[in-house]
PDB file of C-alpha atoms in Angstrom:
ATOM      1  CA  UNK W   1      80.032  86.677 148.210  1.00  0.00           C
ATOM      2  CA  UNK W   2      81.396  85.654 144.736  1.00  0.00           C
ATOM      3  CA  UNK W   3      77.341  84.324 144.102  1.00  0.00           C
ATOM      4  CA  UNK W   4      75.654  87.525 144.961  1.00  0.00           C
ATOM      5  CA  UNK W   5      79.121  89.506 142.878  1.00  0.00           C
ATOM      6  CA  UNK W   6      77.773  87.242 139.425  1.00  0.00           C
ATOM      7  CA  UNK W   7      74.050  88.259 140.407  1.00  0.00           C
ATOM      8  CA  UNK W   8      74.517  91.814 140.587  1.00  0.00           C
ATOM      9  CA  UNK W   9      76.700  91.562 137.676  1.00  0.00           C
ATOM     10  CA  UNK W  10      73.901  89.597 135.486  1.00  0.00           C
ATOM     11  CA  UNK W  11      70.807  91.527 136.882  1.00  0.00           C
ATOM     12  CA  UNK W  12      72.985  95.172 136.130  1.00  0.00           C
ATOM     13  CA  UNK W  13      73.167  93.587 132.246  1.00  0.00           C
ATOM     14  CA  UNK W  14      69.602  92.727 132.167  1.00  0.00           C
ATOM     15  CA  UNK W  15      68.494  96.601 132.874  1.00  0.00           C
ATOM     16  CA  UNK W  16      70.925  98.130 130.744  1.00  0.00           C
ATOM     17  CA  UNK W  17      69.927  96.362 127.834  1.00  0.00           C
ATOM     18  CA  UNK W  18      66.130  97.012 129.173  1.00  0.00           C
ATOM     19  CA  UNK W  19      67.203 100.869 129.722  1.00  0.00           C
ATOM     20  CA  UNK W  20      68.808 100.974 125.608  1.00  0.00           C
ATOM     21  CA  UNK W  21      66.113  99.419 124.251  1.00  0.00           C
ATOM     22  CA  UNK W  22      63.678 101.790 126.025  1.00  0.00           C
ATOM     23  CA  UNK W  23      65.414 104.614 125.494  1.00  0.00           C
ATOM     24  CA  UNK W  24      65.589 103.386 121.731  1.00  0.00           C
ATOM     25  CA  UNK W  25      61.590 103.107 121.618  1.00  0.00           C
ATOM     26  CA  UNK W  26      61.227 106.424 123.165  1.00  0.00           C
ATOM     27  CA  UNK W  27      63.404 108.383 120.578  1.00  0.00           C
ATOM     28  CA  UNK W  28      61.164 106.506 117.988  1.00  0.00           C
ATOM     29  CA  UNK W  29      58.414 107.407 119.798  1.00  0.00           C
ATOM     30  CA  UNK W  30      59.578 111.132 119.764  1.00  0.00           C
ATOM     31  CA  UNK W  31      60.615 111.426 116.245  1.00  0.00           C
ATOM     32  CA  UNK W  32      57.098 109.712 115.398  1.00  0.00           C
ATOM     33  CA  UNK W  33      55.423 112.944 117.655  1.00  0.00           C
ATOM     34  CA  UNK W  34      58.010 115.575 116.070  1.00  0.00           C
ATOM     35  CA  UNK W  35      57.200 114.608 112.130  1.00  0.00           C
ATOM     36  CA  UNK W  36      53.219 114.234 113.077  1.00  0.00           C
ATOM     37  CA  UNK W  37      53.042 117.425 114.496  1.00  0.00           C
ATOM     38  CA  UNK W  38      55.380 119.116 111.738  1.00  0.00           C
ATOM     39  CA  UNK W  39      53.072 117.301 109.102  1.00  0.00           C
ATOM     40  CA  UNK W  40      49.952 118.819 110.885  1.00  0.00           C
ATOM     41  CA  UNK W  41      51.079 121.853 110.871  1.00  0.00           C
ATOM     42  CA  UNK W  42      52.052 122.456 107.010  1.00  0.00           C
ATOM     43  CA  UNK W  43      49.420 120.656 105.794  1.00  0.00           C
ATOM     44  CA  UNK W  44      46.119 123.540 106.842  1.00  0.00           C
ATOM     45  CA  UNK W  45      48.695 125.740 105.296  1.00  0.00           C
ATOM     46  CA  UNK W  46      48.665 123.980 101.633  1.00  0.00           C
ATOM     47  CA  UNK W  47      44.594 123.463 101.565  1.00  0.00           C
ATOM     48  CA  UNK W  48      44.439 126.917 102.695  1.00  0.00           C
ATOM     49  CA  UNK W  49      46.571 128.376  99.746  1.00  0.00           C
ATOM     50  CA  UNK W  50      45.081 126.448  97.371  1.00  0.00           C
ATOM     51  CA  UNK W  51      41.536 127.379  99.040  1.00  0.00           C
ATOM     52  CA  UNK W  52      42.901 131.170  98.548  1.00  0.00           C
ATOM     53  CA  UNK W  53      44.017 130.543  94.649  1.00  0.00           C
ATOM     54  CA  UNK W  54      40.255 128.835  94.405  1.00  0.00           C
ATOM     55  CA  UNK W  55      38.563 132.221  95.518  1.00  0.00           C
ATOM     56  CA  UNK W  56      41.088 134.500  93.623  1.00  0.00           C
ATOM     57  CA  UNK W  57      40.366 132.564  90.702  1.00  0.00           C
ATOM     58  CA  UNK W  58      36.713 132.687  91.011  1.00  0.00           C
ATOM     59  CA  UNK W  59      36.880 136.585  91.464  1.00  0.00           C
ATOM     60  CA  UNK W  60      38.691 137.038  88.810  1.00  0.00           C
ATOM     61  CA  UNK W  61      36.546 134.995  86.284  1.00  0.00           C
ATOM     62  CA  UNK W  62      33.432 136.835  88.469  1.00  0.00           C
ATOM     63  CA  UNK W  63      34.417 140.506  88.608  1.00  0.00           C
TER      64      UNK W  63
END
């Protein structure tokens, strides 16, 4: 009884620190997702102001 007691106890450390560390990698993981698509998004948005300032400035030298 005592044997199988020490197992459970040992095998029950094993998966929390498996169940942290993947927990850890999935928050990583998720952060990594969050800031690529927050960096996707605002970036069209710069290239397409400056694209917009381009074709201002052209019509204005143009016109």
């Amino acid at each position: 009884m005592k044997r199988i007691k020490q197992f459970m106890e040992n095998k029950s450390q094993k998966y929390l620190i498996i169940m942290i560390t993947l927990i850890l990698l999935g928050l990583i993981l998720l952060g990594g997702v969050i800031f690529g698509f927050h960096y996707f998004i605002t970036r069209p948005a710069r290239q397409t102001n400056k694209l917009y300032a381009k074709r201002t400035y052209l019509s204005i030298i143009f016109s």
